[in-house]
Amino acid sequence: MNNIVGVAVLDTGLYKHIDFDKRIIAFKDCVNHRTHPYDDSGHGTHVCGIIGGSGYASSGRFRGIAPMANLIPVKVLDSKGNGNISDVIKGTMWILDNMYNYNIKIVNISFGTTDNISNTKDLIYHVETLVQNGIVVVCAAGNNGPSPNTITAPGTSKMVITVGSMDDATFSSGRGPTDEGILKPELVVTGSNIIACSNKNNGYTSKSGTSTSAPIVSGAIARVLMNNPLTPEQIRMRLKSCCNKINIPPNQQGWGYLDILKFVTMD
């Protein structure tokens, strides 16, 4: 087993951008059942670039947070970014079956659903099973704010790290609490005009939304787990201790804005 931390990304797939070099160590397609990495949307490639792009094609300018991490893209969304809960569940089950093969320590979910609780119950169950098996799950808060109770599932789960955006002028970061009264999101980072890998010609593109905020946190967690074998709960407490309150609504920021440098470098 490779000791480098593996980050599984449930999304639209992954284009084999030069910035990922040889770190795409596995690929699972729950939509079209193809065997080789591809991304017919671009969303998954962008998310993976934020997490672990090396910046090679931009001479280091557009580098991801954890360019040493291995990437395991799991395609559960189609070319339009749409998907079925059943495919997402299949993706989580595949990750659970292969977590030791690829040293998967983190799962990034940069999408969500507003389906009712009964329809998302199974999804939440399978996502929480990942956490119970020692995997940190990071989810986007969604872009359905500014009203309360607008966090999308599976970010509504009390066991995952749900990430909102502090700068949502062109969209509206999901707000808590959840229907069960759970504080959400846990924290916020930036989420506007994030430049990362595109799925065309080893290029780059800019995107905004909480789907770009979540992989920033996933990348930071990957950096920490490279040298610290922490549990999901220990990561949770470390994140909380590195957040600072800022001047945005309490139900938008949770613990506050993440000081990434402190989170990555603290003893």
mmCIF file of C-alpha atoms in Angstrom:
data_model
loop_
_atom_site.group_PDB
_atom_site.id
_atom_site.type_symbol
_atom_site.label_atom_id
_atom_site.label_comp_id
_atom_site.label_asym_id
_atom_site.label_seq_id
_atom_site.Cartn_x
_atom_site.Cartn_y
_atom_site.Cartn_z
ATOM 1 C CA MET A 1 0.000 0.000 0.000
ATOM 2 C CA ASN A 2 1.216 3.489 -0.874
ATOM 3 C CA ASN A 3 1.712 5.612 2.256
ATOM 4 C CA ILE A 4 0.811 8.840 0.442
ATOM 5 C CA VAL A 5 -2.624 10.066 1.496
ATOM 6 C CA GLY A 6 -5.362 9.277 -0.994
ATOM 7 C CA VAL A 7 -8.236 11.691 -1.569
ATOM 8 C CA ALA A 8 -11.345 10.234 -3.194
ATOM 9 C CA VAL A 9 -13.446 12.756 -5.088
ATOM 10 C CA LEU A 10 -17.081 11.972 -5.782
ATOM 11 C CA ASP A 11 -17.878 14.168 -8.778
ATOM 12 C CA THR A 12 -18.012 14.248 -12.601
ATOM 13 C CA GLY A 13 -14.759 12.372 -13.114
ATOM 14 C CA LEU A 14 -11.257 13.590 -13.895
ATOM 15 C CA TYR A 15 -9.427 14.708 -17.022
ATOM 16 C CA LYS A 16 -5.814 13.511 -17.063
ATOM 17 C CA HIS A 17 -4.358 16.984 -16.724
ATOM 18 C CA ILE A 18 -0.563 17.210 -16.680
ATOM 19 C CA ASP A 19 -0.811 18.760 -13.195
ATOM 20 C CA PHE A 20 -1.916 15.389 -11.803
ATOM 21 C CA ASP A 21 1.139 13.589 -13.229
ATOM 22 C CA LYS A 22 1.090 9.984 -11.961
ATOM 23 C CA ARG A 23 -1.070 10.596 -8.909
ATOM 24 C CA ILE A 24 -4.398 9.428 -10.386
ATOM 25 C CA ILE A 25 -4.028 6.000 -8.838
ATOM 26 C CA ALA A 26 -7.548 4.649 -9.441
ATOM 27 C CA PHE A 27 -10.782 5.565 -11.192
ATOM 28 C CA LYS A 28 -14.362 4.368 -10.784
ATOM 29 C CA ASP A 29 -17.211 5.297 -13.107
ATOM 30 C CA CYS A 30 -20.648 4.702 -11.573
ATOM 31 C CA VAL A 31 -22.446 6.521 -14.427
ATOM 32 C CA ASN A 32 -21.182 5.220 -17.778
ATOM 33 C CA HIS A 33 -18.998 2.398 -16.454
ATOM 34 C CA ARG A 34 -15.904 3.343 -18.396
ATOM 35 C CA THR A 35 -12.526 2.168 -17.154
ATOM 36 C CA HIS A 36 -10.162 5.062 -17.872
ATOM 37 C CA PRO A 37 -10.284 8.533 -16.271
ATOM 38 C CA TYR A 38 -12.315 11.175 -18.111
ATOM 39 C CA ASP A 39 -14.427 14.195 -17.250
ATOM 40 C CA ASP A 40 -17.224 15.216 -19.634
ATOM 41 C CA SER A 41 -18.160 18.178 -17.439
ATOM 42 C CA GLY A 42 -15.009 19.759 -16.047
ATOM 43 C CA HIS A 43 -16.350 20.176 -12.520
ATOM 44 C CA GLY A 44 -14.526 17.172 -11.063
ATOM 45 C CA THR A 45 -11.259 18.183 -12.703
ATOM 46 C CA HIS A 46 -11.527 21.661 -11.206
ATOM 47 C CA VAL A 47 -12.227 20.236 -7.742
ATOM 48 C CA CYS A 48 -9.278 17.845 -8.008
ATOM 49 C CA GLY A 49 -7.061 20.696 -9.175
ATOM 50 C CA ILE A 50 -7.910 22.669 -6.045
ATOM 51 C CA ILE A 51 -7.075 19.666 -3.895
ATOM 52 C CA GLY A 52 -3.963 18.394 -5.565
ATOM 53 C CA GLY A 53 -2.916 20.063 -8.805
ATOM 54 C CA SER A 54 0.860 20.488 -9.051
ATOM 55 C CA GLY A 55 0.649 23.740 -11.026
ATOM 56 C CA TYR A 56 3.105 22.351 -13.577
ATOM 57 C CA ALA A 57 1.239 23.728 -16.604
ATOM 58 C CA SER A 58 1.180 27.213 -15.063
ATOM 59 C CA SER A 59 4.779 27.185 -13.778
ATOM 60 C CA GLY A 60 3.426 26.861 -10.252
ATOM 61 C CA ARG A 61 0.946 29.738 -10.401
ATOM 62 C CA PHE A 62 -2.218 27.636 -10.065
ATOM 63 C CA ARG A 63 -1.127 25.003 -7.596
ATOM 64 C CA GLY A 64 -3.478 22.956 -5.441
ATOM 65 C CA ILE A 65 -3.441 22.826 -1.647
ATOM 66 C CA ALA A 66 -1.915 19.333 -1.435
ATOM 67 C CA PRO A 67 0.073 18.672 -4.630
ATOM 68 C CA MET A 68 1.621 15.603 -3.041
ATOM 69 C CA ALA A 69 -1.693 13.788 -2.507
ATOM 70 C CA ASN A 70 -2.908 10.861 -4.589
ATOM 71 C CA LEU A 71 -6.269 11.302 -6.295
ATOM 72 C CA ILE A 72 -9.035 8.742 -6.661
ATOM 73 C CA PRO A 73 -11.835 10.185 -8.828
ATOM 74 C CA VAL A 74 -15.208 8.449 -8.544
ATOM 75 C CA LYS A 75 -17.628 9.560 -11.249
ATOM 76 C CA VAL A 76 -21.167 9.785 -9.883
ATOM 77 C CA LEU A 77 -22.418 12.819 -11.854
ATOM 78 C CA ASP A 78 -23.065 13.154 -15.582
ATOM 79 C CA SER A 79 -21.836 15.721 -18.094
ATOM 80 C CA LYS A 80 -24.342 18.290 -16.803
ATOM 81 C CA GLY A 81 -23.408 17.741 -13.177
ATOM 82 C CA ASN A 82 -26.597 15.831 -12.431
ATOM 83 C CA GLY A 83 -26.780 12.458 -10.767
ATOM 84 C CA ASN A 84 -28.778 9.854 -8.917
ATOM 85 C CA ILE A 85 -28.523 9.202 -5.207
ATOM 86 C CA SER A 86 -28.179 5.503 -6.022
ATOM 87 C CA ASP A 87 -24.987 6.156 -8.013
ATOM 88 C CA VAL A 88 -23.542 8.288 -5.218
ATOM 89 C CA ILE A 89 -24.235 5.457 -2.774
ATOM 90 C CA LYS A 90 -22.505 3.009 -5.145
ATOM 91 C CA GLY A 91 -19.540 5.375 -5.169
ATOM 92 C CA THR A 92 -19.333 5.449 -1.369
ATOM 93 C CA MET A 93 -19.515 1.653 -1.242
ATOM 94 C CA TRP A 94 -16.688 1.354 -3.776
ATOM 95 C CA ILE A 95 -14.577 3.727 -1.687
ATOM 96 C CA LEU A 96 -15.230 1.690 1.439
ATOM 97 C CA ASP A 97 -14.237 -1.511 -0.374
ATOM 98 C CA ASN A 98 -11.015 0.065 -1.668
ATOM 99 C CA MET A 99 -9.965 2.389 1.149
ATOM 100 C CA TYR A 100 -6.993 0.260 2.131
ATOM 101 C CA ASN A 101 -5.906 -0.437 -1.443
ATOM 102 C CA TYR A 102 -5.442 3.281 -2.129
ATOM 103 C CA ASN A 103 -4.937 4.641 1.408
ATOM 104 C CA ILE A 104 -8.102 6.733 1.122
ATOM 105 C CA LYS A 105 -8.217 9.059 4.123
ATOM 106 C CA ILE A 106 -10.470 11.818 2.759
ATOM 107 C CA VAL A 107 -13.588 11.939 0.607
ATOM 108 C CA ASN A 108 -14.583 15.228 -1.028
ATOM 109 C CA ILE A 109 -18.225 15.788 -2.006
ATOM 110 C CA SER A 110 -18.645 19.095 -3.827
ATOM 111 C CA PHE A 111 -22.335 18.759 -4.584
ATOM 112 C CA GLY A 112 -25.554 18.205 -2.712
ATOM 113 C CA THR A 113 -29.242 17.530 -2.974
ATOM 114 C CA THR A 114 -32.296 19.230 -1.536
ATOM 115 C CA ASP A 115 -34.401 16.072 -1.687
ATOM 116 C CA ASN A 116 -36.476 15.446 1.410
ATOM 117 C CA ILE A 117 -35.061 13.604 4.411
ATOM 118 C CA SER A 118 -36.655 10.275 3.502
ATOM 119 C CA ASN A 119 -34.970 10.302 0.078
ATOM 120 C CA THR A 120 -31.555 11.197 1.498
ATOM 121 C CA LYS A 121 -31.632 8.848 4.489
ATOM 122 C CA ASP A 122 -29.716 6.086 2.702
ATOM 123 C CA LEU A 123 -27.205 8.582 1.310
ATOM 124 C CA ILE A 124 -26.500 9.982 4.773
ATOM 125 C CA TYR A 125 -26.177 6.462 6.152
ATOM 126 C CA HIS A 126 -23.533 5.456 3.603
ATOM 127 C CA VAL A 127 -21.595 8.709 3.946
ATOM 128 C CA GLU A 128 -21.554 8.317 7.724
ATOM 129 C CA THR A 129 -20.326 4.735 7.306
ATOM 130 C CA LEU A 130 -17.212 6.168 5.650
ATOM 131 C CA VAL A 131 -16.586 8.377 8.698
ATOM 132 C CA GLN A 132 -17.168 5.464 11.055
ATOM 133 C CA ASN A 133 -14.431 3.631 9.180
ATOM 134 C CA GLY A 134 -11.902 6.411 9.737
ATOM 135 C CA ILE A 135 -12.346 8.486 6.571
ATOM 136 C CA VAL A 136 -12.764 12.247 6.830
ATOM 137 C CA VAL A 137 -15.696 13.352 4.670
ATOM 138 C CA VAL A 138 -15.776 16.967 3.498
ATOM 139 C CA CYS A 139 -18.974 18.311 1.906
ATOM 140 C CA ALA A 140 -20.010 21.564 0.271
ATOM 141 C CA ALA A 141 -22.709 23.554 2.055
ATOM 142 C CA GLY A 142 -24.492 24.215 -1.231
ATOM 143 C CA ASN A 143 -25.417 27.503 -2.893
ATOM 144 C CA ASN A 144 -29.052 27.751 -1.819
ATOM 145 C CA GLY A 145 -28.779 30.479 0.872
ATOM 146 C CA PRO A 146 -29.295 32.981 2.341
ATOM 147 C CA SER A 147 -32.333 31.539 4.126
ATOM 148 C CA PRO A 148 -31.813 29.253 7.142
ATOM 149 C CA ASN A 149 -32.005 25.467 6.669
ATOM 150 C CA THR A 150 -30.482 25.583 3.177
ATOM 151 C CA ILE A 151 -27.571 23.174 3.649
ATOM 152 C CA THR A 152 -27.700 20.438 1.011
ATOM 153 C CA ALA A 153 -27.387 16.729 1.808
ATOM 154 C CA PRO A 154 -25.096 14.964 2.592
ATOM 155 C CA GLY A 155 -23.658 18.130 4.149
ATOM 156 C CA THR A 156 -26.523 17.971 6.623
ATOM 157 C CA SER A 157 -24.914 14.986 8.348
ATOM 158 C CA LYS A 158 -23.583 15.705 11.822
ATOM 159 C CA MET A 159 -20.551 13.507 11.117
ATOM 160 C CA VAL A 160 -19.145 15.265 8.051
ATOM 161 C CA ILE A 161 -17.195 18.519 7.747
ATOM 162 C CA THR A 162 -19.483 20.907 5.884
ATOM 163 C CA VAL A 163 -17.800 23.885 4.242
ATOM 164 C CA GLY A 164 -19.436 27.157 3.306
ATOM 165 C CA SER A 165 -18.082 30.221 1.557
ATOM 166 C CA MET A 166 -17.275 33.527 3.233
ATOM 167 C CA ASP A 167 -17.449 35.493 -0.031
ATOM 168 C CA ASP A 168 -20.692 34.686 -1.810
ATOM 169 C CA ALA A 169 -21.561 37.868 -3.713
ATOM 170 C CA THR A 170 -22.308 35.970 -6.930
ATOM 171 C CA PHE A 171 -24.016 33.005 -5.213
ATOM 172 C CA SER A 172 -25.420 32.392 -1.757
ATOM 173 C CA SER A 173 -23.650 29.915 0.507
ATOM 174 C CA GLY A 174 -25.970 27.469 2.267
ATOM 175 C CA ARG A 175 -26.959 28.362 5.801
ATOM 176 C CA GLY A 176 -27.758 26.260 8.834
ATOM 177 C CA PRO A 177 -29.002 24.984 11.072
ATOM 178 C CA THR A 178 -30.260 21.686 9.692
ATOM 179 C CA ASP A 179 -33.812 20.450 10.208
ATOM 180 C CA GLU A 180 -32.454 18.537 13.197
ATOM 181 C CA GLY A 181 -31.006 21.701 14.713
ATOM 182 C CA ILE A 182 -27.378 20.830 13.945
ATOM 183 C CA LEU A 183 -24.899 23.698 13.586
ATOM 184 C CA LYS A 184 -23.922 23.980 9.929
ATOM 185 C CA PRO A 185 -21.698 24.682 8.129
ATOM 186 C CA GLU A 186 -18.778 23.823 10.380
ATOM 187 C CA LEU A 187 -16.577 26.500 8.816
ATOM 188 C CA VAL A 188 -15.986 28.786 5.854
ATOM 189 C CA VAL A 189 -13.143 29.558 3.453
ATOM 190 C CA THR A 190 -13.056 31.555 0.234
ATOM 191 C CA GLY A 191 -15.218 30.334 -2.642
ATOM 192 C CA SER A 192 -15.206 32.963 -5.388
ATOM 193 C CA ASN A 193 -13.226 32.976 -8.626
ATOM 194 C CA ILE A 194 -11.053 29.998 -7.765
ATOM 195 C CA ILE A 195 -8.711 29.101 -10.626
ATOM 196 C CA ALA A 196 -7.801 25.435 -11.045
ATOM 197 C CA CYS A 197 -7.419 22.725 -13.679
ATOM 198 C CA SER A 198 -9.861 22.509 -16.583
ATOM 199 C CA ASN A 199 -10.761 19.449 -18.631
ATOM 200 C CA LYS A 200 -9.362 20.938 -21.843
ATOM 201 C CA ASN A 201 -5.789 20.981 -23.143
ATOM 202 C CA ASN A 202 -4.081 21.056 -19.728
ATOM 203 C CA GLY A 203 -5.609 24.476 -19.153
ATOM 204 C CA TYR A 204 -7.242 26.255 -16.232
ATOM 205 C CA THR A 205 -10.619 27.760 -15.493
ATOM 206 C CA SER A 206 -12.281 29.867 -12.802
ATOM 207 C CA LYS A 207 -15.317 28.725 -10.830
ATOM 208 C CA SER A 208 -17.211 29.984 -7.789
ATOM 209 C CA GLY A 209 -19.417 28.351 -5.177
ATOM 210 C CA THR A 210 -19.139 26.170 -2.120
ATOM 211 C CA SER A 211 -18.075 23.352 -4.439
ATOM 212 C CA THR A 212 -14.752 25.186 -4.686
ATOM 213 C CA SER A 213 -14.612 25.860 -0.932
ATOM 214 C CA ALA A 214 -14.872 22.213 0.120
ATOM 215 C CA PRO A 215 -11.751 21.015 -1.781
ATOM 216 C CA ILE A 216 -9.673 23.790 -0.208
ATOM 217 C CA VAL A 217 -10.415 22.205 3.163
ATOM 218 C CA SER A 218 -9.934 18.668 1.803
ATOM 219 C CA GLY A 219 -6.503 19.671 0.526
ATOM 220 C CA ALA A 220 -5.567 21.198 3.875
ATOM 221 C CA ILE A 221 -6.642 18.027 5.673
ATOM 222 C CA ALA A 222 -4.565 15.947 3.251
ATOM 223 C CA ARG A 223 -1.493 17.991 4.156
ATOM 224 C CA VAL A 224 -2.104 17.392 7.862
ATOM 225 C CA LEU A 225 -2.717 13.660 7.443
ATOM 226 C CA MET A 226 0.542 13.205 5.544
ATOM 227 C CA ASN A 227 2.411 13.415 8.843
ATOM 228 C CA ASN A 228 -0.306 12.991 11.471
ATOM 229 C CA PRO A 229 -2.471 9.840 11.617
ATOM 230 C CA LEU A 230 -5.474 11.639 13.095
ATOM 231 C CA THR A 231 -9.044 10.345 13.337
ATOM 232 C CA PRO A 232 -11.979 12.190 11.776
ATOM 233 C CA GLU A 233 -12.933 13.500 15.224
ATOM 234 C CA GLN A 234 -9.384 14.714 15.883
ATOM 235 C CA ILE A 235 -9.378 16.495 12.523
ATOM 236 C CA ARG A 236 -12.708 18.031 13.436
ATOM 237 C CA MET A 237 -11.349 19.393 16.725
ATOM 238 C CA ARG A 238 -8.188 20.668 15.055
ATOM 239 C CA LEU A 239 -10.243 22.533 12.450
ATOM 240 C CA LYS A 240 -12.441 24.080 15.133
ATOM 241 C CA SER A 241 -9.404 25.313 17.061
ATOM 242 C CA CYS A 242 -8.115 27.058 13.914
ATOM 243 C CA CYS A 243 -11.257 29.004 13.026
ATOM 244 C CA ASN A 244 -11.865 32.689 13.685
ATOM 245 C CA LYS A 245 -15.208 34.470 13.734
ATOM 246 C CA ILE A 246 -15.676 37.046 10.960
ATOM 247 C CA ASN A 247 -18.284 39.623 10.062
ATOM 248 C CA ILE A 248 -20.843 37.407 8.326
ATOM 249 C CA PRO A 249 -24.053 35.841 9.715
ATOM 250 C CA PRO A 250 -23.511 33.191 12.425
ATOM 251 C CA ASN A 251 -25.532 30.599 10.501
ATOM 252 C CA GLN A 252 -23.288 31.103 7.470
ATOM 253 C CA GLN A 253 -19.904 30.687 9.165
ATOM 254 C CA GLY A 254 -20.319 28.069 11.913
ATOM 255 C CA TRP A 255 -17.018 27.991 13.799
ATOM 256 C CA GLY A 256 -15.704 30.757 11.567
ATOM 257 C CA TYR A 257 -13.082 31.316 8.887
ATOM 258 C CA LEU A 258 -10.374 28.648 8.730
ATOM 259 C CA ASP A 259 -6.800 29.805 9.275
ATOM 260 C CA ILE A 260 -5.303 27.255 6.906
ATOM 261 C CA LEU A 261 -1.685 28.071 7.720
ATOM 262 C CA LYS A 262 -2.291 27.523 11.422
ATOM 263 C CA PHE A 263 -4.243 24.319 10.737
ATOM 264 C CA VAL A 264 -1.475 22.837 8.601
ATOM 265 C CA THR A 265 1.509 23.896 10.717
ATOM 266 C CA MET A 266 0.328 23.659 14.348
ATOM 267 C CA ASP A 267 1.921 20.992 16.553
#
